[in-house]
PDB file of C-alpha atoms in Angstrom:
ATOM      1  CA  MET A 303       0.000   0.000   0.000  1.00  0.00           C
ATOM      2  CA  VAL A 304       2.800   2.416   0.874  1.00  0.00           C
ATOM      3  CA  SER A 305       5.059   3.388  -2.021  1.00  0.00           C
ATOM      4  CA  GLN A 306       7.454   6.115  -3.090  1.00  0.00           C
ATOM      5  CA  GLN A 307       6.597   7.983  -6.276  1.00  0.00           C
ATOM      6  CA  SER A 308       9.656   8.669  -8.430  1.00  0.00           C
ATOM      7  CA  LEU A 309       9.916  11.535 -10.877  1.00  0.00           C
ATOM      8  CA  PRO A 310       7.104  11.105 -13.434  1.00  0.00           C
ATOM      9  CA  SER A 311       8.110  10.173 -16.965  1.00  0.00           C
ATOM     10  CA  GLN A 312       9.413  12.798 -19.349  1.00  0.00           C
ATOM     11  CA  GLN A 313       6.360  12.162 -21.516  1.00  0.00           C
ATOM     12  CA  SER A 314       4.025  12.908 -18.603  1.00  0.00           C
ATOM     13  CA  ILE A 315       5.859  16.103 -17.688  1.00  0.00           C
ATOM     14  CA  GLN A 316       5.925  17.238 -21.314  1.00  0.00           C
ATOM     15  CA  GLN A 317       2.171  16.713 -21.666  1.00  0.00           C
ATOM     16  CA  GLN A 318       1.493  18.766 -18.541  1.00  0.00           C
ATOM     17  CA  VAL A 319       3.812  21.614 -19.467  1.00  0.00           C
ATOM     18  CA  THR A 320       2.631  21.702 -23.075  1.00  0.00           C
ATOM     19  CA  GLN A 321      -0.999  21.906 -21.927  1.00  0.00           C
ATOM     20  CA  ALA A 322      -0.178  24.661 -19.435  1.00  0.00           C
ATOM     21  CA  LEU A 323       1.605  26.717 -22.085  1.00  0.00           C
ATOM     22  CA  ALA A 324      -1.302  26.230 -24.480  1.00  0.00           C
ATOM     23  CA  GLU A 325      -3.670  27.622 -21.840  1.00  0.00           C
ATOM     24  CA  ASP A 326      -1.557  30.802 -21.769  1.00  0.00           C
ATOM     25  CA  LEU A 327      -1.139  31.033 -25.531  1.00  0.00           C
ATOM     26  CA  GLY A 328      -4.718  30.604 -26.689  1.00  0.00           C
ATOM     27  CA  GLY A 329      -4.411  26.923 -27.514  1.00  0.00           C
ATOM     28  CA  THR A 330      -1.364  27.283 -29.731  1.00  0.00           C
ATOM     29  CA  PRO A 331       2.207  26.190 -28.971  1.00  0.00           C
ATOM     30  CA  GLU A 332       3.545  29.344 -30.633  1.00  0.00           C
ATOM     31  CA  ALA A 333       5.236  31.791 -28.271  1.00  0.00           C
ATOM     32  CA  SER A 334       4.438  34.562 -30.759  1.00  0.00           C
ATOM     33  CA  ALA A 335       0.862  34.440 -29.432  1.00  0.00           C
ATOM     34  CA  ASP A 336       2.069  36.318 -26.328  1.00  0.00           C
ATOM     35  CA  ILE A 337       0.931  39.795 -27.394  1.00  0.00           C
ATOM     36  CA  THR A 338       2.463  41.526 -24.364  1.00  0.00           C
ATOM     37  CA  ALA A 339       5.902  39.967 -24.840  1.00  0.00           C
ATOM     38  CA  ASN A 340       5.731  41.085 -28.472  1.00  0.00           C
ATOM     39  CA  LEU A 341       6.036  44.696 -27.259  1.00  0.00           C
ATOM     40  CA  ILE A 342       9.718  43.934 -26.608  1.00  0.00           C
ATOM     41  CA  PRO A 343      12.069  44.081 -29.608  1.00  0.00           C
ATOM     42  CA  SER A 344      12.793  40.528 -30.728  1.00  0.00           C
ATOM     43  CA  ALA A 345      16.556  41.045 -30.636  1.00  0.00           C
ATOM     44  CA  HIS A 346      16.642  42.012 -26.971  1.00  0.00           C
ATOM     45  CA  GLN A 347      18.529  39.543 -24.770  1.00  0.00           C
ATOM     46  CA  ALA A 348      18.140  39.404 -21.008  1.00  0.00           C
ATOM     47  CA  THR A 349      19.212  37.634 -17.862  1.00  0.00           C
ATOM     48  CA  ALA A 350      16.870  36.613 -15.057  1.00  0.00           C
ATOM     49  CA  THR A 351      16.784  34.776 -11.755  1.00  0.00           C
ATOM     50  CA  ILE A 352      14.036  32.949  -9.898  1.00  0.00           C
ATOM     51  CA  ILE A 353      14.188  33.480  -6.136  1.00  0.00           C
ATOM     52  CA  THR A 354      12.106  32.293  -3.217  1.00  0.00           C
ATOM     53  CA  ARG A 355      10.697  34.830  -0.798  1.00  0.00           C
ATOM     54  CA  GLU A 356      10.252  32.207   1.930  1.00  0.00           C
ATOM     55  CA  ASP A 357      11.890  29.084   3.303  1.00  0.00           C
ATOM     56  CA  CYS A 358      10.804  26.033   1.336  1.00  0.00           C
ATOM     57  CA  VAL A 359      11.541  22.559   0.029  1.00  0.00           C
ATOM     58  CA  VAL A 360      12.108  22.723  -3.717  1.00  0.00           C
ATOM     59  CA  CYS A 361      10.122  20.595  -6.136  1.00  0.00           C
ATOM     60  CA  GLY A 362       9.212  20.987  -9.795  1.00  0.00           C
ATOM     61  CA  VAL A 363      12.579  21.687 -11.411  1.00  0.00           C
ATOM     62  CA  ALA A 364      11.898  19.397 -14.390  1.00  0.00           C
ATOM     63  CA  TRP A 365       8.601  21.136 -15.147  1.00  0.00           C
ATOM     64  CA  ALA A 366      10.131  24.618 -14.998  1.00  0.00           C
ATOM     65  CA  GLN A 367      13.135  23.585 -17.094  1.00  0.00           C
ATOM     66  CA  LEU A 368      10.854  22.258 -19.777  1.00  0.00           C
ATOM     67  CA  ALA A 369       8.638  25.347 -19.776  1.00  0.00           C
ATOM     68  CA  PHE A 370      11.599  27.540 -20.671  1.00  0.00           C
ATOM     69  CA  SER A 371      13.068  25.116 -23.213  1.00  0.00           C
ATOM     70  CA  LEU A 372       9.746  24.558 -24.996  1.00  0.00           C
ATOM     71  CA  VAL A 373       9.234  28.297 -25.407  1.00  0.00           C
ATOM     72  CA  ASP A 374      12.795  28.802 -26.661  1.00  0.00           C
ATOM     73  CA  SER A 375      15.465  26.107 -26.670  1.00  0.00           C
ATOM     74  CA  SER A 376      18.199  28.761 -26.745  1.00  0.00           C
ATOM     75  CA  ILE A 377      17.470  29.858 -23.159  1.00  0.00           C
ATOM     76  CA  GLU A 378      20.450  29.018 -20.943  1.00  0.00           C
ATOM     77  CA  GLN A 379      19.499  27.632 -17.527  1.00  0.00           C
ATOM     78  CA  SER A 380      21.847  27.358 -14.564  1.00  0.00           C
ATOM     79  CA  TRP A 381      19.979  25.616 -11.759  1.00  0.00           C
ATOM     80  CA  GLN A 382      21.427  26.004  -8.281  1.00  0.00           C
ATOM     81  CA  VAL A 383      18.939  23.707  -6.535  1.00  0.00           C
ATOM     82  CA  ALA A 384      17.479  20.233  -7.001  1.00  0.00           C
ATOM     83  CA  ASP A 385      14.170  18.692  -6.004  1.00  0.00           C
ATOM     84  CA  GLY A 386      14.135  17.942  -2.291  1.00  0.00           C
ATOM     85  CA  ASP A 387      16.573  20.724  -1.336  1.00  0.00           C
ATOM     86  CA  LYS A 388      15.622  22.802   1.697  1.00  0.00           C
ATOM     87  CA  ILE A 389      16.412  26.440   1.010  1.00  0.00           C
ATOM     88  CA  SER A 390      15.964  29.717   2.852  1.00  0.00           C
ATOM     89  CA  ALA A 391      14.188  32.905   1.820  1.00  0.00           C
ATOM     90  CA  ASP A 392      15.902  35.019  -0.855  1.00  0.00           C
ATOM     91  CA  SER A 393      17.790  32.013  -2.259  1.00  0.00           C
ATOM     92  CA  VAL A 394      18.281  31.827  -6.029  1.00  0.00           C
ATOM     93  CA  LEU A 395      16.831  28.723  -7.648  1.00  0.00           C
ATOM     94  CA  VAL A 396      18.034  29.331 -11.209  1.00  0.00           C
ATOM     95  CA  SER A 397      19.833  31.874 -13.357  1.00  0.00           C
ATOM     96  CA  LEU A 398      18.523  32.311 -16.906  1.00  0.00           C
ATOM     97  CA  LYS A 399      19.827  33.940 -20.070  1.00  0.00           C
ATOM     98  CA  GLY A 400      18.098  34.305 -23.407  1.00  0.00           C
ATOM     99  CA  PRO A 401      15.600  36.294 -25.476  1.00  0.00           C
ATOM    100  CA  ALA A 402      13.642  38.626 -23.194  1.00  0.00           C
ATOM    101  CA  ARG A 403      10.385  37.748 -24.949  1.00  0.00           C
ATOM    102  CA  ALA A 404      10.842  34.031 -24.346  1.00  0.00           C
ATOM    103  CA  LEU A 405      11.792  34.443 -20.692  1.00  0.00           C
ATOM    104  CA  LEU A 406       8.623  36.402 -19.986  1.00  0.00           C
ATOM    105  CA  THR A 407       6.394  34.072 -21.995  1.00  0.00           C
ATOM    106  CA  ALA A 408       7.569  31.021 -20.074  1.00  0.00           C
ATOM    107  CA  GLU A 409       7.675  32.769 -16.683  1.00  0.00           C
ATOM    108  CA  ARG A 410       4.188  32.053 -15.371  1.00  0.00           C
ATOM    109  CA  THR A 411       4.014  28.424 -16.481  1.00  0.00           C
ATOM    110  CA  ALA A 412       7.412  27.687 -14.932  1.00  0.00           C
ATOM    111  CA  LEU A 413       6.512  29.456 -11.675  1.00  0.00           C
ATOM    112  CA  ASN A 414       3.091  27.801 -11.442  1.00  0.00           C
ATOM    113  CA  PHE A 415       4.609  24.317 -11.399  1.00  0.00           C
ATOM    114  CA  LEU A 416       7.449  25.297  -9.072  1.00  0.00           C
ATOM    115  CA  GLN A 417       5.172  27.128  -6.628  1.00  0.00           C
ATOM    116  CA  LEU A 418       2.579  24.373  -6.422  1.00  0.00           C
ATOM    117  CA  LEU A 419       4.929  21.413  -6.162  1.00  0.00           C
ATOM    118  CA  SER A 420       7.312  23.193  -3.782  1.00  0.00           C
ATOM    119  CA  GLY A 421       4.277  24.067  -1.668  1.00  0.00           C
ATOM    120  CA  THR A 422       3.290  20.405  -1.499  1.00  0.00           C
ATOM    121  CA  ALA A 423       6.849  19.338  -0.639  1.00  0.00           C
ATOM    122  CA  SER A 424       7.209  22.070   1.980  1.00  0.00           C
ATOM    123  CA  GLU A 425       3.937  21.239   3.728  1.00  0.00           C
ATOM    124  CA  THR A 426       4.879  17.553   3.756  1.00  0.00           C
ATOM    125  CA  ALA A 427       8.281  18.369   5.252  1.00  0.00           C
ATOM    126  CA  PHE A 428       6.570  20.321   8.032  1.00  0.00           C
ATOM    127  CA  TYR A 429       4.218  17.442   8.834  1.00  0.00           C
ATOM    128  CA  ALA A 430       7.086  14.946   8.704  1.00  0.00           C
ATOM    129  CA  SER A 431       9.113  17.069  11.123  1.00  0.00           C
ATOM    130  CA  LEU A 432       6.341  16.746  13.707  1.00  0.00           C
ATOM    131  CA  LEU A 433       6.726  12.949  13.540  1.00  0.00           C
ATOM    132  CA  ALA A 434      10.524  13.004  13.862  1.00  0.00           C
ATOM    133  CA  GLY A 435      11.857  10.493  16.353  1.00  0.00           C
ATOM    134  CA  SER A 436       8.890   8.153  15.971  1.00  0.00           C
ATOM    135  CA  ASP A 437       8.215   5.185  13.704  1.00  0.00           C
ATOM    136  CA  THR A 438       5.025   6.793  12.393  1.00  0.00           C
ATOM    137  CA  ARG A 439       5.079   7.999   8.786  1.00  0.00           C
ATOM    138  CA  ILE A 440       2.971  10.646   7.047  1.00  0.00           C
ATOM    139  CA  LEU A 441       1.012   9.530   3.969  1.00  0.00           C
ATOM    140  CA  ASP A 442      -0.751  11.429   1.225  1.00  0.00           C
ATOM    141  CA  THR A 443      -4.174  10.552  -0.247  1.00  0.00           C
ATOM    142  CA  ARG A 444      -5.941  10.602  -3.629  1.00  0.00           C
ATOM    143  CA  LYS A 445      -7.203  14.136  -2.888  1.00  0.00           C
ATOM    144  CA  THR A 446      -4.929  15.637  -5.516  1.00  0.00           C
ATOM    145  CA  ILE A 447      -5.372  18.299  -8.193  1.00  0.00           C
ATOM    146  CA  PRO A 448      -6.860  16.566 -11.272  1.00  0.00           C
ATOM    147  CA  GLY A 449      -4.184  15.787 -13.825  1.00  0.00           C
ATOM    148  CA  LEU A 450      -1.338  16.291 -11.347  1.00  0.00           C
ATOM    149  CA  ARG A 451      -1.651  13.097  -9.270  1.00  0.00           C
ATOM    150  CA  LEU A 452       1.841  11.747  -9.980  1.00  0.00           C
ATOM    151  CA  ALA A 453       3.422  15.196  -9.778  1.00  0.00           C
ATOM    152  CA  GLN A 454       1.971  15.906  -6.346  1.00  0.00           C
ATOM    153  CA  LYS A 455       2.782  12.453  -5.019  1.00  0.00           C
ATOM    154  CA  TYR A 456       6.341  12.967  -6.230  1.00  0.00           C
ATOM    155  CA  ALA A 457       6.365  16.281  -4.339  1.00  0.00           C
ATOM    156  CA  VAL A 458       5.212  14.489  -1.185  1.00  0.00           C
ATOM    157  CA  ALA A 459       8.145  12.096  -1.552  1.00  0.00           C
ATOM    158  CA  CYS A 460      10.514  15.047  -2.016  1.00  0.00           C
ATOM    159  CA  GLY A 461       9.194  16.477   1.246  1.00  0.00           C
ATOM    160  CA  GLY A 462       9.942  13.311   3.179  1.00  0.00           C
ATOM    161  CA  GLY A 463       6.466  11.775   3.133  1.00  0.00           C
ATOM    162  CA  LYS A 464       5.287   8.414   1.883  1.00  0.00           C
ATOM    163  CA  ASN A 465       2.725   7.719  -0.806  1.00  0.00           C
ATOM    164  CA  HIS A 466      -0.549   5.942  -0.206  1.00  0.00           C
ATOM    165  CA  ARG A 467      -1.900   4.010  -3.184  1.00  0.00           C
ATOM    166  CA  ILE A 468      -1.487   5.859  -6.465  1.00  0.00           C
ATOM    167  CA  GLY A 469      -5.024   5.198  -7.660  1.00  0.00           C
ATOM    168  CA  LEU A 470      -7.839   2.678  -7.748  1.00  0.00           C
ATOM    169  CA  PHE A 471      -5.721   0.025  -9.467  1.00  0.00           C
ATOM    170  CA  ASP A 472      -2.725  -0.718  -7.267  1.00  0.00           C
ATOM    171  CA  ALA A 473      -4.246  -1.542  -3.861  1.00  0.00           C
ATOM    172  CA  PHE A 474      -7.582  -2.181  -2.187  1.00  0.00           C
ATOM    173  CA  LEU A 475      -9.077   0.387   0.165  1.00  0.00           C
ATOM    174  CA  ILE A 476     -12.360  -1.034   1.395  1.00  0.00           C
ATOM    175  CA  LYS A 477     -14.578   1.665   2.865  1.00  0.00           C
ATOM    176  CA  GLU A 478     -18.043   1.773   4.437  1.00  0.00           C
ATOM    177  CA  ASN A 479     -19.964   1.682   1.162  1.00  0.00           C
ATOM    178  CA  HIS A 480     -17.844  -1.179  -0.189  1.00  0.00           C
ATOM    179  CA  ILE A 481     -18.408  -3.116   3.040  1.00  0.00           C
ATOM    180  CA  MET A 482     -22.161  -2.656   2.840  1.00  0.00           C
ATOM    181  CA  ALA A 483     -22.305  -3.647  -0.826  1.00  0.00           C
ATOM    182  CA  CYS A 484     -20.137  -6.730  -0.243  1.00  0.00           C
ATOM    183  CA  GLY A 485     -22.115  -7.934   2.757  1.00  0.00           C
ATOM    184  CA  GLY A 486     -19.556  -7.285   5.477  1.00  0.00           C
ATOM    185  CA  ILE A 487     -15.885  -6.787   6.288  1.00  0.00           C
ATOM    186  CA  ALA A 488     -14.928 -10.470   6.145  1.00  0.00           C
ATOM    187  CA  GLU A 489     -16.717 -10.962   2.831  1.00  0.00           C
ATOM    188  CA  ALA A 490     -15.069  -7.901   1.274  1.00  0.00           C
ATOM    189  CA  ILE A 491     -11.567  -8.941   2.359  1.00  0.00           C
ATOM    190  CA  SER A 492     -12.064 -12.529   1.242  1.00  0.00           C
ATOM    191  CA  THR A 493     -13.257 -11.424  -2.191  1.00  0.00           C
ATOM    192  CA  ALA A 494     -10.332  -9.004  -2.551  1.00  0.00           C
ATOM    193  CA  LYS A 495      -7.761 -11.670  -1.763  1.00  0.00           C
ATOM    194  CA  THR A 496      -9.424 -14.067  -4.212  1.00  0.00           C
ATOM    195  CA  GLN A 497      -9.719 -11.588  -7.066  1.00  0.00           C
ATOM    196  CA  ALA A 498      -6.268 -10.035  -6.791  1.00  0.00           C
ATOM    197  CA  PRO A 499      -3.844 -12.143  -4.754  1.00  0.00           C
ATOM    198  CA  GLY A 500      -0.823 -10.143  -3.685  1.00  0.00           C
ATOM    199  CA  LYS A 501      -2.486  -6.748  -3.830  1.00  0.00           C
ATOM    200  CA  PRO A 502      -2.441  -4.951  -0.461  1.00  0.00           C
ATOM    201  CA  VAL A 503      -5.816  -4.975   1.278  1.00  0.00           C
ATOM    202  CA  GLU A 504      -6.728  -2.058   3.529  1.00  0.00           C
ATOM    203  CA  VAL A 505     -10.037  -1.676   5.353  1.00  0.00           C
ATOM    204  CA  GLU A 506     -11.487   1.458   6.907  1.00  0.00           C
ATOM    205  CA  VAL A 507     -13.161   0.851  10.264  1.00  0.00           C
ATOM    206  CA  GLU A 508     -15.184   3.034  12.583  1.00  0.00           C
ATOM    207  CA  SER A 509     -15.090   0.994  15.796  1.00  0.00           C
ATOM    208  CA  LEU A 510     -12.939  -1.451  17.736  1.00  0.00           C
ATOM    209  CA  GLU A 511     -15.434  -4.191  16.889  1.00  0.00           C
ATOM    210  CA  GLU A 512     -14.894  -3.576  13.173  1.00  0.00           C
ATOM    211  CA  LEU A 513     -11.145  -3.494  13.773  1.00  0.00           C
ATOM    212  CA  GLN A 514     -11.307  -6.979  15.289  1.00  0.00           C
ATOM    213  CA  GLN A 515     -13.300  -8.226  12.287  1.00  0.00           C
ATOM    214  CA  ALA A 516     -10.699  -6.791   9.896  1.00  0.00           C
ATOM    215  CA  ILE A 517      -7.830  -8.396  11.828  1.00  0.00           C
ATOM    216  CA  ASP A 518      -9.587 -11.767  11.909  1.00  0.00           C
ATOM    217  CA  ALA A 519     -10.218 -11.568   8.153  1.00  0.00           C
ATOM    218  CA  GLY A 520      -6.548 -10.936   7.401  1.00  0.00           C
ATOM    219  CA  ALA A 521      -6.436  -7.252   6.444  1.00  0.00           C
ATOM    220  CA  ASP A 522      -2.944  -5.965   5.701  1.00  0.00           C
ATOM    221  CA  ILE A 523      -3.696  -2.431   6.884  1.00  0.00           C
ATOM    222  CA  VAL A 524      -6.590  -1.048   8.896  1.00  0.00           C
ATOM    223  CA  MET A 525      -7.526   2.619   8.671  1.00  0.00           C
ATOM    224  CA  LEU A 526      -8.909   4.035  11.907  1.00  0.00           C
ATOM    225  CA  ASP A 527     -11.387   6.645  10.730  1.00  0.00           C
ATOM    226  CA  ASN A 528     -11.961   9.594  13.064  1.00  0.00           C
ATOM    227  CA  PHE A 529     -10.848   7.700  16.176  1.00  0.00           C
ATOM    228  CA  THR A 530     -10.047   9.696  19.296  1.00  0.00           C
ATOM    229  CA  ASN A 531      -6.553   9.400  20.737  1.00  0.00           C
ATOM    230  CA  GLU A 532      -7.921   7.174  23.494  1.00  0.00           C
ATOM    231  CA  GLN A 533      -9.596   4.877  20.950  1.00  0.00           C
ATOM    232  CA  ILE A 534      -6.390   4.762  18.895  1.00  0.00           C
ATOM    233  CA  GLN A 535      -4.414   3.709  21.960  1.00  0.00           C
ATOM    234  CA  ARG A 536      -6.871   0.885  22.563  1.00  0.00           C
ATOM    235  CA  ALA A 537      -6.679  -0.112  18.895  1.00  0.00           C
ATOM    236  CA  VAL A 538      -2.877  -0.362  19.034  1.00  0.00           C
ATOM    237  CA  SER A 539      -3.148  -2.573  22.114  1.00  0.00           C
ATOM    238  CA  LEU A 540      -5.785  -4.758  20.466  1.00  0.00           C
ATOM    239  CA  THR A 541      -3.896  -5.165  17.191  1.00  0.00           C
ATOM    240  CA  GLN A 542      -0.589  -6.381  18.649  1.00  0.00           C
ATOM    241  CA  LYS A 543       1.097  -5.708  15.275  1.00  0.00           C
ATOM    242  CA  ARG A 544      -1.046  -8.296  13.469  1.00  0.00           C
ATOM    243  CA  CYS A 545      -1.611  -5.646  10.805  1.00  0.00           C
ATOM    244  CA  LYS A 546      -0.482  -2.114  10.080  1.00  0.00           C
ATOM    245  CA  LEU A 547      -2.551   0.726  11.509  1.00  0.00           C
ATOM    246  CA  GLU A 548      -3.292   3.986   9.732  1.00  0.00           C
ATOM    247  CA  VAL A 549      -5.002   7.003  11.295  1.00  0.00           C
ATOM    248  CA  SER A 550      -7.133   9.240   9.107  1.00  0.00           C
ATOM    249  CA  GLY A 551      -9.670  12.012   9.606  1.00  0.00           C
ATOM    250  CA  ASN A 552      -9.393  15.245  11.567  1.00  0.00           C
ATOM    251  CA  ILE A 553      -5.624  15.314  11.117  1.00  0.00           C
ATOM    252  CA  THR A 554      -4.141  18.689  12.010  1.00  0.00           C
ATOM    253  CA  SER A 555      -0.570  19.789  12.584  1.00  0.00           C
ATOM    254  CA  GLU A 556      -1.492  20.435  16.209  1.00  0.00           C
ATOM    255  CA  ARG A 557      -2.552  16.818  16.662  1.00  0.00           C
ATOM    256  CA  LEU A 558       0.320  15.100  14.864  1.00  0.00           C
ATOM    257  CA  SER A 559       2.809  15.155  17.706  1.00  0.00           C
ATOM    258  CA  SER A 560       0.386  13.436  20.070  1.00  0.00           C
ATOM    259  CA  LEU A 561      -0.531  10.820  17.451  1.00  0.00           C
ATOM    260  CA  ALA A 562       3.133   9.956  16.966  1.00  0.00           C
ATOM    261  CA  LEU A 563       3.296   8.843  20.596  1.00  0.00           C
ATOM    262  CA  LEU A 564       0.522   6.257  20.185  1.00  0.00           C
ATOM    263  CA  GLY A 565       2.423   3.718  18.083  1.00  0.00           C
ATOM    264  CA  VAL A 566       0.457   3.742  14.823  1.00  0.00           C
ATOM    265  CA  ASP A 567       2.299   3.014  11.580  1.00  0.00           C
ATOM    266  CA  TYR A 568       0.850   5.702   9.363  1.00  0.00           C
ATOM    267  CA  ILE A 569      -1.059   8.966   9.454  1.00  0.00           C
ATOM    268  CA  SER A 570      -2.720  10.033   6.207  1.00  0.00           C
ATOM    269  CA  SER A 571      -3.726  13.590   5.398  1.00  0.00           C
ATOM    270  CA  GLY A 572      -5.423  15.039   2.341  1.00  0.00           C
ATOM    271  CA  ALA A 573      -4.167  18.473   3.382  1.00  0.00           C
ATOM    272  CA  LEU A 574      -0.737  17.708   1.913  1.00  0.00           C
ATOM    273  CA  THR A 575      -2.124  17.935  -1.614  1.00  0.00           C
ATOM    274  CA  LYS A 576      -5.642  19.361  -1.238  1.00  0.00           C
ATOM    275  CA  HIS A 577      -5.002  22.469   0.863  1.00  0.00           C
ATOM    276  CA  VAL A 578      -1.588  23.218  -0.571  1.00  0.00           C
ATOM    277  CA  LYS A 579      -0.355  26.821  -0.353  1.00  0.00           C
ATOM    278  CA  ALA A 580       1.935  27.838  -3.193  1.00  0.00           C
ATOM    279  CA  VAL A 581       5.442  28.925  -2.240  1.00  0.00           C
ATOM    280  CA  ASP A 582       6.107  32.609  -2.928  1.00  0.00           C
ATOM    281  CA  LEU A 583       8.563  32.652  -5.838  1.00  0.00           C
ATOM    282  CA  SER A 584       9.532  35.532  -8.091  1.00  0.00           C
ATOM    283  CA  LEU A 585      11.315  35.926 -11.430  1.00  0.00           C
ATOM    284  CA  ARG A 586      13.499  38.999 -11.703  1.00  0.00           C
ATOM    285  CA  ILE A 587      14.612  40.053 -15.177  1.00  0.00           C
ATOM    286  CA  ASN A 588      17.399  42.372 -16.342  1.00  0.00           C
ATOM    287  CA  LEU A 589      17.505  43.720 -19.881  1.00  0.00           C
TER     288      LEU A 589
END
């Protein structure tokens, strides 16, 4: 169930960046569609830097690199950071040199990817820091921005988090509605193991009684949904490491430190990718 998303394929990144540029350029890949950049004489060359105005964990370098190169392959890029680097405010991420028009046309697309993915990585790093010293790991969820699932899960990994299942295909997550439709927890788990042997089977439970049913049926992971800290402590005692335990629901940064003391294996939070706040980055240009 728990995985680590590597950098998405070049094809995936190219599709995302190409689509983002097309949104800015009226559906065309032609940089000449940027009517504001066209105010600048075509021969003008410029240098530029991208800086961060706040501390952050960098993510999204490949997307930004491609944005500049797709607009104009002659742009020279000197990156001073890599994905996963922790940097302080006012640090330079990259120095650029090339046609002024091209630099300004690519600016917003490059910054959008960098800001979003660095925001995801930075928030994950903060959550992970609250679990430092424990064996509990922070997980993401499927609550990602449509079309950017792999990118955001990669950002979570860059921030020191772990990935939950990537989608609906790589692991079972049996929730309340699945349980009802299958006829019960034991029936759902049995069917899952029969249909896809070897696939991880996780079950969401809402009580200690349901937890016991999931353990007896052979669940690999049990998600404790909206359990209080006291209930979680009892669940850990009941489980005796017969399966992994994941805590989900009502997860806040204020609560993480106390949850880490209870002995659960994982804490999952949609906030890592759903409530992400973009990092404040800026491109400064010199003609």
